[in-house]
Every structure is written in C-alpha cells, then in structure tokens.
Coordinates of C-alpha atoms and ligand atoms in Angstrom, one line a residue:
M626 CA -15.0 -172.6 -115.9
K627 CA -11.5 -173.6 -116.8
A628 CA -8.9 -170.9 -117.4
I629 CA -5.1 -170.5 -117.7
R630 CA -3.5 -167.5 -116.1
L631 CA 0.1 -166.2 -116.3
E632 CA 1.0 -165.6 -112.7
E633 CA 4.4 -164.1 -113.3
P634 CA 7.0 -164.5 -116.1
G635 CA 7.6 -168.2 -116.8
R636 CA 4.7 -169.5 -114.7
F637 CA 1.2 -170.4 -116.0
V638 CA -1.4 -172.0 -113.7
G639 CA -4.6 -173.7 -114.5
L640 CA -7.6 -172.2 -112.7
D641 CA -11.2 -173.0 -112.0
L642 CA -12.9 -169.6 -112.2
E643 CA -16.5 -168.8 -111.4
P644 CA -18.5 -168.8 -114.6
V645 CA -19.6 -165.4 -115.8
S646 CA -22.8 -164.5 -113.9
G647 CA -25.2 -161.6 -113.7
P648 CA -27.0 -159.8 -116.5
L649 CA -25.0 -158.5 -119.5
R650 CA -24.9 -154.7 -119.9
P651 CA -26.3 -153.0 -123.0
G652 CA -24.0 -153.6 -126.0
E653 CA -22.3 -156.7 -124.4
A654 CA -22.0 -160.2 -125.6
L655 CA -21.2 -163.4 -123.8
V656 CA -19.1 -165.7 -126.0
R657 CA -17.8 -169.3 -125.7
V658 CA -14.1 -169.3 -126.6
H659 CA -13.1 -172.2 -128.9
R660 CA -9.7 -171.3 -130.3
I661 CA -6.8 -169.1 -129.1
G662 CA -3.9 -168.3 -131.3
V663 CA -0.5 -167.7 -129.6
C664 CA 1.6 -164.8 -130.7
G665 CA 4.8 -162.9 -130.0
T666 CA 3.0 -160.7 -127.5
D667 CA 2.1 -163.7 -125.4
I668 CA 5.7 -165.1 -125.7
H669 CA 7.1 -161.8 -124.5
A670 CA 4.7 -161.7 -121.6
F671 CA 5.8 -165.3 -120.7
R672 CA 9.5 -164.4 -120.9
G673 CA 8.9 -161.2 -118.9
N674 CA 10.3 -158.8 -121.5
Q675 CA 7.0 -157.1 -122.3
P676 CA 7.4 -153.6 -120.8
F677 CA 4.4 -152.2 -118.8
F678 CA 2.9 -155.6 -118.7
T679 CA 1.3 -156.4 -115.3
Y680 CA 0.8 -159.9 -113.7
P681 CA -1.2 -161.9 -113.1
R682 CA -2.9 -161.9 -116.5
I683 CA -5.1 -164.2 -118.5
L684 CA -3.6 -164.0 -122.0
G685 CA -5.3 -164.6 -125.3
H686 CA -6.3 -162.0 -127.9
E687 CA -6.5 -164.1 -131.1
L688 CA -9.9 -165.6 -130.7
G689 CA -12.4 -167.8 -132.5
V690 CA -15.6 -167.7 -130.5
Q691 CA -19.3 -168.6 -130.6
V692 CA -21.9 -166.1 -129.4
L693 CA -24.0 -167.4 -126.5
E694 CA -25.9 -164.3 -125.4
L695 CA -26.4 -160.7 -126.5
E696 CA -27.7 -157.7 -124.7
G697 CA -29.2 -155.2 -127.2
S698 CA -27.8 -154.4 -130.6
A699 CA -24.2 -153.4 -131.5
S700 CA -25.3 -149.8 -131.9
A701 CA -26.5 -149.7 -128.3
S702 CA -22.8 -149.4 -127.3
Y703 CA -20.8 -146.2 -127.6
G704 CA -19.1 -145.2 -130.8
A705 CA -20.2 -145.9 -134.4
T706 CA -22.4 -148.8 -135.3
G707 CA -20.2 -151.9 -135.1
P708 CA -19.6 -154.4 -137.8
A709 CA -21.7 -156.9 -135.8
E710 CA -25.0 -155.3 -136.6
G711 CA -27.7 -158.0 -136.8
I712 CA -25.6 -160.7 -135.2
R713 CA -27.4 -163.6 -133.5
P714 CA -26.6 -166.1 -130.7
G715 CA -25.0 -169.2 -132.1
E716 CA -23.0 -167.4 -134.7
Y717 CA -19.2 -167.9 -135.0
C718 CA -17.0 -164.8 -134.8
A719 CA -13.5 -163.4 -134.8
I720 CA -12.9 -160.8 -132.1
E721 CA -11.3 -157.4 -132.6
P722 CA -9.5 -157.3 -129.2
Y723 CA -8.8 -153.5 -129.2
L724 CA -11.1 -151.9 -126.6
N725 CA -11.3 -148.2 -127.4
C726 CA -13.0 -145.2 -125.7
G727 CA -15.0 -144.0 -128.7
S728 CA -14.4 -140.3 -128.0
C729 CA -10.7 -139.4 -128.1
I730 CA -9.0 -137.7 -131.0
A731 CA -8.0 -141.1 -132.6
C732 CA -11.4 -142.6 -132.2
R733 CA -13.0 -139.5 -133.7
Q734 CA -10.8 -139.9 -136.7
G735 CA -11.9 -143.5 -137.2
K736 CA -8.6 -144.9 -135.8
P737 CA -9.8 -147.0 -132.8
N738 CA -6.6 -149.1 -133.3
C739 CA -4.5 -146.2 -131.7
C740 CA -7.1 -144.9 -129.2
V741 CA -5.5 -142.8 -126.5
K742 CA -7.0 -145.0 -123.9
L743 CA -6.6 -148.3 -125.8
S744 CA -6.9 -151.5 -123.8
V745 CA -6.1 -154.8 -125.5
L746 CA -7.8 -158.0 -124.4
G747 CA -5.3 -160.4 -123.1
V748 CA -2.6 -157.7 -122.7
H749 CA -4.0 -154.8 -120.6
V750 CA -7.1 -156.7 -119.4
D751 CA -7.7 -160.4 -119.0
G752 CA -8.2 -162.1 -122.3
G753 CA -9.5 -165.3 -123.8
M754 CA -7.6 -168.3 -122.3
R755 CA -10.8 -169.4 -120.6
E756 CA -14.1 -171.0 -121.6
T757 CA -16.3 -167.9 -121.7
L758 CA -15.8 -164.2 -122.0
V759 CA -17.8 -160.9 -122.1
V760 CA -16.9 -158.6 -125.0
P761 CA -18.6 -155.5 -126.6
I762 CA -20.9 -156.7 -129.4
R763 CA -19.3 -154.3 -131.8
K764 CA -16.0 -156.1 -131.4
L765 CA -17.5 -159.3 -132.9
H766 CA -16.8 -160.1 -136.6
P767 CA -19.0 -162.9 -137.7
S768 CA -18.5 -165.4 -140.5
K769 CA -21.0 -168.1 -141.7
T770 CA -18.3 -170.2 -143.3
L771 CA -14.9 -169.7 -141.6
A772 CA -13.6 -172.5 -139.4
L773 CA -12.8 -171.7 -135.8
D774 CA -9.0 -171.9 -136.5
Q775 CA -9.4 -169.4 -139.3
L776 CA -11.4 -167.1 -137.1
A777 CA -8.6 -167.2 -134.5
L778 CA -6.1 -166.2 -137.2
V779 CA -7.9 -163.1 -138.4
E780 CA -6.4 -160.8 -135.8
T781 CA -2.8 -161.8 -136.7
L782 CA -3.5 -161.3 -140.3
A783 CA -5.2 -158.0 -139.6
I784 CA -1.9 -156.6 -138.3
G785 CA -0.3 -157.3 -141.6
C786 CA -3.3 -156.1 -143.5
H787 CA -3.3 -152.8 -141.7
A788 CA 0.4 -152.3 -142.3
V789 CA 0.0 -152.9 -146.0
D790 CA -2.9 -150.5 -146.1
R791 CA -0.8 -147.8 -144.4
A792 CA 1.8 -148.2 -147.1
G793 CA -0.7 -147.9 -150.0
L794 CA 1.2 -150.5 -152.1
R795 CA 1.2 -150.2 -155.9
E796 CA 1.1 -153.2 -158.2
G797 CA 4.5 -154.5 -159.3
E798 CA 6.7 -152.4 -156.9
F799 CA 9.5 -154.1 -155.0
V800 CA 8.7 -154.5 -151.3
L801 CA 11.1 -155.6 -148.6
V802 CA 9.7 -157.3 -145.5
T803 CA 12.2 -157.8 -142.7
G804 CA 11.3 -160.4 -140.1
A805 CA 9.5 -163.6 -141.1
G806 CA 7.6 -164.2 -137.8
P807 CA 3.8 -164.3 -137.9
I808 CA 3.5 -160.5 -138.2
G809 CA 5.9 -160.3 -141.1
L810 CA 4.2 -163.3 -142.8
G811 CA 0.9 -161.5 -142.5
V812 CA 2.5 -158.4 -144.2
V813 CA 3.9 -160.8 -146.9
Q814 CA 0.4 -162.2 -147.7
F815 CA -1.2 -158.9 -148.1
A816 CA 1.7 -157.4 -150.1
I817 CA 1.4 -160.4 -152.5
E818 CA -2.4 -159.8 -152.6
A819 CA -1.7 -156.1 -153.5
G820 CA 0.4 -157.3 -156.4
A821 CA 3.8 -156.3 -155.1
Q822 CA 7.1 -158.2 -155.8
V823 CA 8.0 -159.3 -152.3
I824 CA 11.5 -159.8 -150.9
V825 CA 11.8 -161.3 -147.4
L826 CA 14.8 -160.8 -145.1
D827 CA 15.5 -162.8 -142.0
I828 CA 18.3 -164.7 -140.3
N829 CA 16.2 -167.9 -139.9
G830 CA 16.7 -170.2 -143.0
Q831 CA 13.8 -172.4 -142.0
R832 CA 11.4 -169.4 -142.0
L833 CA 12.7 -168.2 -145.4
E834 CA 12.2 -171.6 -146.8
F835 CA 8.6 -171.4 -145.5
C836 CA 8.1 -168.1 -147.3
R837 CA 9.3 -169.5 -150.6
N838 CA 7.6 -172.9 -150.4
R839 CA 4.4 -172.2 -148.7
L840 CA 3.6 -168.5 -149.3
G841 CA 5.1 -168.3 -152.9
V842 CA 7.5 -165.5 -152.0
P843 CA 9.8 -165.0 -155.1
Y844 CA 12.9 -163.6 -153.3
T845 CA 14.4 -164.2 -149.8
I846 CA 17.6 -163.0 -148.3
D847 CA 19.4 -164.7 -145.4
A848 CA 21.0 -161.8 -143.5
S849 CA 23.2 -164.3 -141.5
R850 CA 25.2 -165.2 -144.6
E851 CA 24.4 -162.8 -147.5
N852 CA 25.3 -159.2 -148.2
V853 CA 21.8 -157.7 -147.9
L854 CA 22.4 -154.4 -149.8
A855 CA 24.2 -156.1 -152.7
V856 CA 21.4 -158.8 -153.1
L857 CA 18.7 -156.1 -152.8
A858 CA 20.4 -154.0 -155.5
E859 CA 20.7 -157.1 -157.7
I860 CA 17.0 -158.1 -157.4
T861 CA 15.8 -154.5 -158.0
A862 CA 18.2 -153.7 -160.9
G863 CA 19.9 -151.2 -158.6
D864 CA 16.8 -149.3 -157.5
L865 CA 16.3 -150.8 -154.0
P866 CA 12.7 -151.5 -152.6
T867 CA 10.2 -148.7 -152.7
A868 CA 8.5 -149.9 -149.5
V869 CA 10.3 -151.4 -146.6
F870 CA 8.3 -153.1 -143.8
D871 CA 10.1 -153.9 -140.5
A872 CA 8.4 -156.6 -138.5
T873 CA 11.3 -157.5 -136.2
G874 CA 10.9 -155.0 -133.4
N875 CA 14.7 -154.9 -133.4
G876 CA 16.3 -151.4 -133.2
R877 CA 19.3 -152.3 -135.3
S878 CA 17.1 -153.8 -138.0
M879 CA 14.8 -150.8 -138.0
A880 CA 17.8 -148.4 -138.4
S881 CA 19.1 -150.4 -141.3
A882 CA 15.8 -150.1 -143.1
F883 CA 16.9 -146.5 -143.9
E884 CA 19.8 -148.0 -145.9
Y885 CA 17.7 -150.6 -147.8
S886 CA 15.1 -148.2 -149.2
A887 CA 14.9 -146.6 -152.6
N888 CA 14.7 -142.8 -153.0
G889 CA 11.1 -141.8 -152.5
A890 CA 10.3 -145.0 -150.5
R891 CA 8.0 -145.6 -147.5
L892 CA 9.3 -147.2 -144.3
I893 CA 6.6 -148.9 -142.3
F894 CA 7.5 -149.9 -138.8
V895 CA 5.2 -152.7 -137.7
G896 CA 7.2 -154.3 -135.0
L897 CA 7.5 -152.3 -131.8
F898 CA 10.9 -151.5 -130.3
Q899 CA 11.3 -150.2 -126.7
G900 CA 13.9 -147.7 -127.3
E901 CA 15.2 -145.1 -129.7
V902 CA 15.7 -145.7 -133.4
T903 CA 18.3 -143.3 -134.8
F904 CA 19.1 -142.4 -138.4
N905 CA 21.4 -140.2 -140.4
D906 CA 19.4 -137.2 -141.5
P907 CA 21.1 -136.5 -144.8
N908 CA 20.5 -140.2 -145.7
F909 CA 16.8 -139.8 -144.8
H910 CA 16.4 -136.4 -146.6
R911 CA 18.3 -137.4 -149.7
R912 CA 15.9 -140.2 -150.2
E913 CA 12.9 -138.1 -149.2
L914 CA 11.6 -141.1 -147.2
T915 CA 8.2 -141.4 -145.5
I916 CA 8.1 -143.2 -142.2
L917 CA 4.9 -144.8 -141.0
A918 CA 4.1 -146.5 -137.8
S919 CA 1.5 -149.3 -137.9
R920 CA -0.3 -150.2 -134.8
N921 CA -2.9 -153.0 -134.3
A922 CA -5.6 -153.0 -137.0
R923 CA -8.9 -151.3 -137.9
P924 CA -12.3 -152.8 -137.8
E925 CA -12.4 -152.7 -141.7
D926 CA -9.3 -154.9 -141.8
F927 CA -11.2 -157.6 -139.9
T928 CA -14.1 -157.4 -142.3
R929 CA -11.9 -157.4 -145.3
I930 CA -9.8 -160.4 -144.2
I931 CA -12.9 -162.5 -143.4
A932 CA -14.1 -161.8 -146.9
L933 CA -10.7 -162.7 -148.4
I934 CA -10.5 -166.0 -146.6
E935 CA -14.2 -166.8 -147.5
A936 CA -13.3 -166.1 -151.1
K937 CA -10.2 -168.3 -150.8
R938 CA -7.9 -165.4 -151.7
I939 CA -6.0 -165.9 -148.5
D940 CA -4.9 -169.4 -147.6
T941 CA -4.6 -170.0 -143.8
S942 CA -3.6 -173.6 -144.0
P943 CA 0.2 -173.1 -143.8
W944 CA 0.0 -171.1 -140.6
I945 CA -0.8 -173.5 -137.8
T946 CA 2.3 -175.6 -136.9
H947 CA 1.5 -176.5 -133.3
R948 CA -1.7 -177.3 -131.4
A949 CA -2.7 -178.1 -127.8
A950 CA -5.8 -178.4 -125.6
L951 CA -6.3 -175.6 -122.9
N952 CA -5.4 -178.2 -120.2
D953 CA -2.0 -178.8 -121.8
V954 CA -1.0 -175.2 -122.2
V955 CA 1.0 -175.0 -118.9
K956 CA 3.1 -177.9 -120.2
E957 CA 3.3 -177.0 -123.9
F958 CA 3.7 -173.3 -123.9
P959 CA 7.4 -173.1 -123.0
L960 CA 8.2 -175.2 -126.1
W961 CA 6.4 -172.6 -128.3
T962 CA 8.9 -170.0 -127.2
K963 CA 11.8 -171.8 -128.8
A964 CA 12.6 -171.0 -132.4
E965 CA 14.1 -174.5 -133.0
T966 CA 10.7 -176.1 -132.6
G967 CA 9.8 -174.5 -135.9
V968 CA 6.7 -172.9 -134.5
I969 CA 5.0 -170.4 -136.7
K970 CA 1.6 -170.3 -135.0
A971 CA 0.4 -172.4 -132.1
M972 CA -3.3 -172.9 -131.6
I973 CA -5.1 -173.7 -128.4
E974 CA -8.4 -175.6 -128.4
V975 CA -10.8 -174.9 -125.6
Ligands
LIG655 ZN1 -1.2 -161.3 -131.6
LIG656 ZN1 -10.3 -143.4 -128.0

C-alpha cells in the first residue's frame, strides 16, 4: 500500500508498505483512508519544532475513512461502550485519533482527551497518510450523510467545540478569540453557534477578512496596526470580553490575554506553548479570572459536530483552500507551510 512518511524535519518520502495482514484483534477495525486534513501539528512536525516528536513518523490524524472489516463490537474493547456501537463494514466515519488507556484517573472521569497515557494517531504513533489503517472500533464516528471531506474536518472542529464547551459560553456575551488559524476558526464557529458576540484578533489581515466574509464574525482586530485594548473597550462599551480564547500557542499572546479580559472572565488556553506563561497576580486576582486549559476533544464532541454538520448548522465549505493527491504530498506539503499561500486547510485525497 502507498504511504507517505516524514523521515526527518523537512523530508517526506513516498513508501510502498506491506498491506495490513493477519487477523484483527477484538475491538479493532480495518479502515480505508480516503481523506487526510493537514493541520498545525503536521506543519510543526515538518519544520522540526514539535518538541518530543520522534522521526520517522507517518502523519495524519484528521481522517475521513470507510470501514473495511470489524472484529467484534465496539464494547468488546476496553473502556466504555464506544460511539460506534452497531457500526457495519462499508460505513463512512470520522476518527477520534486520541488513543487512551481506559483506566487512568482522567479516563475514569470521562476525560479520555487528557488520558495520562494518551497516544495520538499521526503524532505519537503512525497515523493515516496511507491507504489502510487499523484503529479501535470505539474511535470510529460514523455518518450516513457527511462527505469524506467533512468527515476529515470533524477532528479540527472538535478542538474548537471542546474549548467552547470548557468555557460554558452564555448567549450574547462578548468573546475574544486570538489566533485565526484552523483551531481558532473552529472556536469561532462554535462560539457563534453558542450565541456569543465574537471578536477575532490576529495579525494576518487575510485571515481576518476570511472571518468577516466567510464565517460572519462581526468584529475583527488587526493587532499589527490597531490598539487592541482600546478597540476591545470600544466594542464592549468599556467592559472587555468575558471569555478570552487563545489559539495562538504564543507565550506573549497568552500573557496579554490577562489584560484583555473583563472582571470575572474565563481564559481558555487552546493553543499549546512550550514554555512558561507568566502573569501579574494582582491583575489576575482583581479580575477573579478563571483559567482553563483545553486539550484535544471528547468523544461527545465528535458526535455533536457530526449532528451539527448533518443538520447544516455548521458549514464546512469555506474551510478547504488547498487539495492534493497522496502521491503529490511530498511536492505540495512545503507550500502549505507558508502563510502567504493563504492556506486555511489543505486536504489530501487517497
Ligand atoms: Zn489537527
Ligand atoms: Zn487513561
């Protein structure tokens, strides 16, 4: 079978791997990969600035697949009965790429997204940039109507969905989302869905325009040329936003979130920064802020997103800006790492 592997930073190779052989174990599914979404994690791995990442690695964790073979039911595997109960060969699915242990403190609390032994497909173990793959049945999220592209977008959207869920947004409140990359855009869509008044902050004018024109965001701020605090105060009649999401993974940006929030606000750190974020304690205390981390997504987020796309409450059409066949990934991928190509989401077809 064809596969693409990242050998070391900056170097993909095309491979001809042995097809998956031998019997499946109980609770496993063999799937045909049809679509792979490319995200920031893949780009960091390619650039070599993904800490703790080991090479070589087959990337790919945003997957639209078709079930080829199943061994037993979803409940035959460890942990709670999966969402894929009753699934049949031939069905199309999104994959929840977070492989969890089922028994640690986080798993026991229904938080497999932050399992102590979490292993993410395409990050910690080989992922989906290949024709077939074996995954736990309970990680399959089927849909009878979603297109393959849409199935591959579910994971990206799930990150935003989970972050918005963590915040418990109220209708009508002002919400700031910093960072208009795919993760931030996911947050934006679910914040709008929750009825919040969304403000997006970025330094990329093209992305802010995308937010206004394609996602219907009412307010955007370009930090490269506007006084952020003054504009925020103006939009919110002096109150400042009551929920601030940071989807930049930039330490400076995360630290400034403390300045941009209203008294009593929640800060939700979605983007991951490999370092220390510091803040002024009186500033934090005076506002009585709540800081929340948001990591990956929960199985319920996948189920909910699929239902929302099926009901046409979430529109995925603006997302995909670039597309390539698996064979062309080695050549095309480097272009997707450049902001000037206007890439929001690149989709690989297998
Ligand atoms: Zn991703
Ligand atoms: Zn666990």
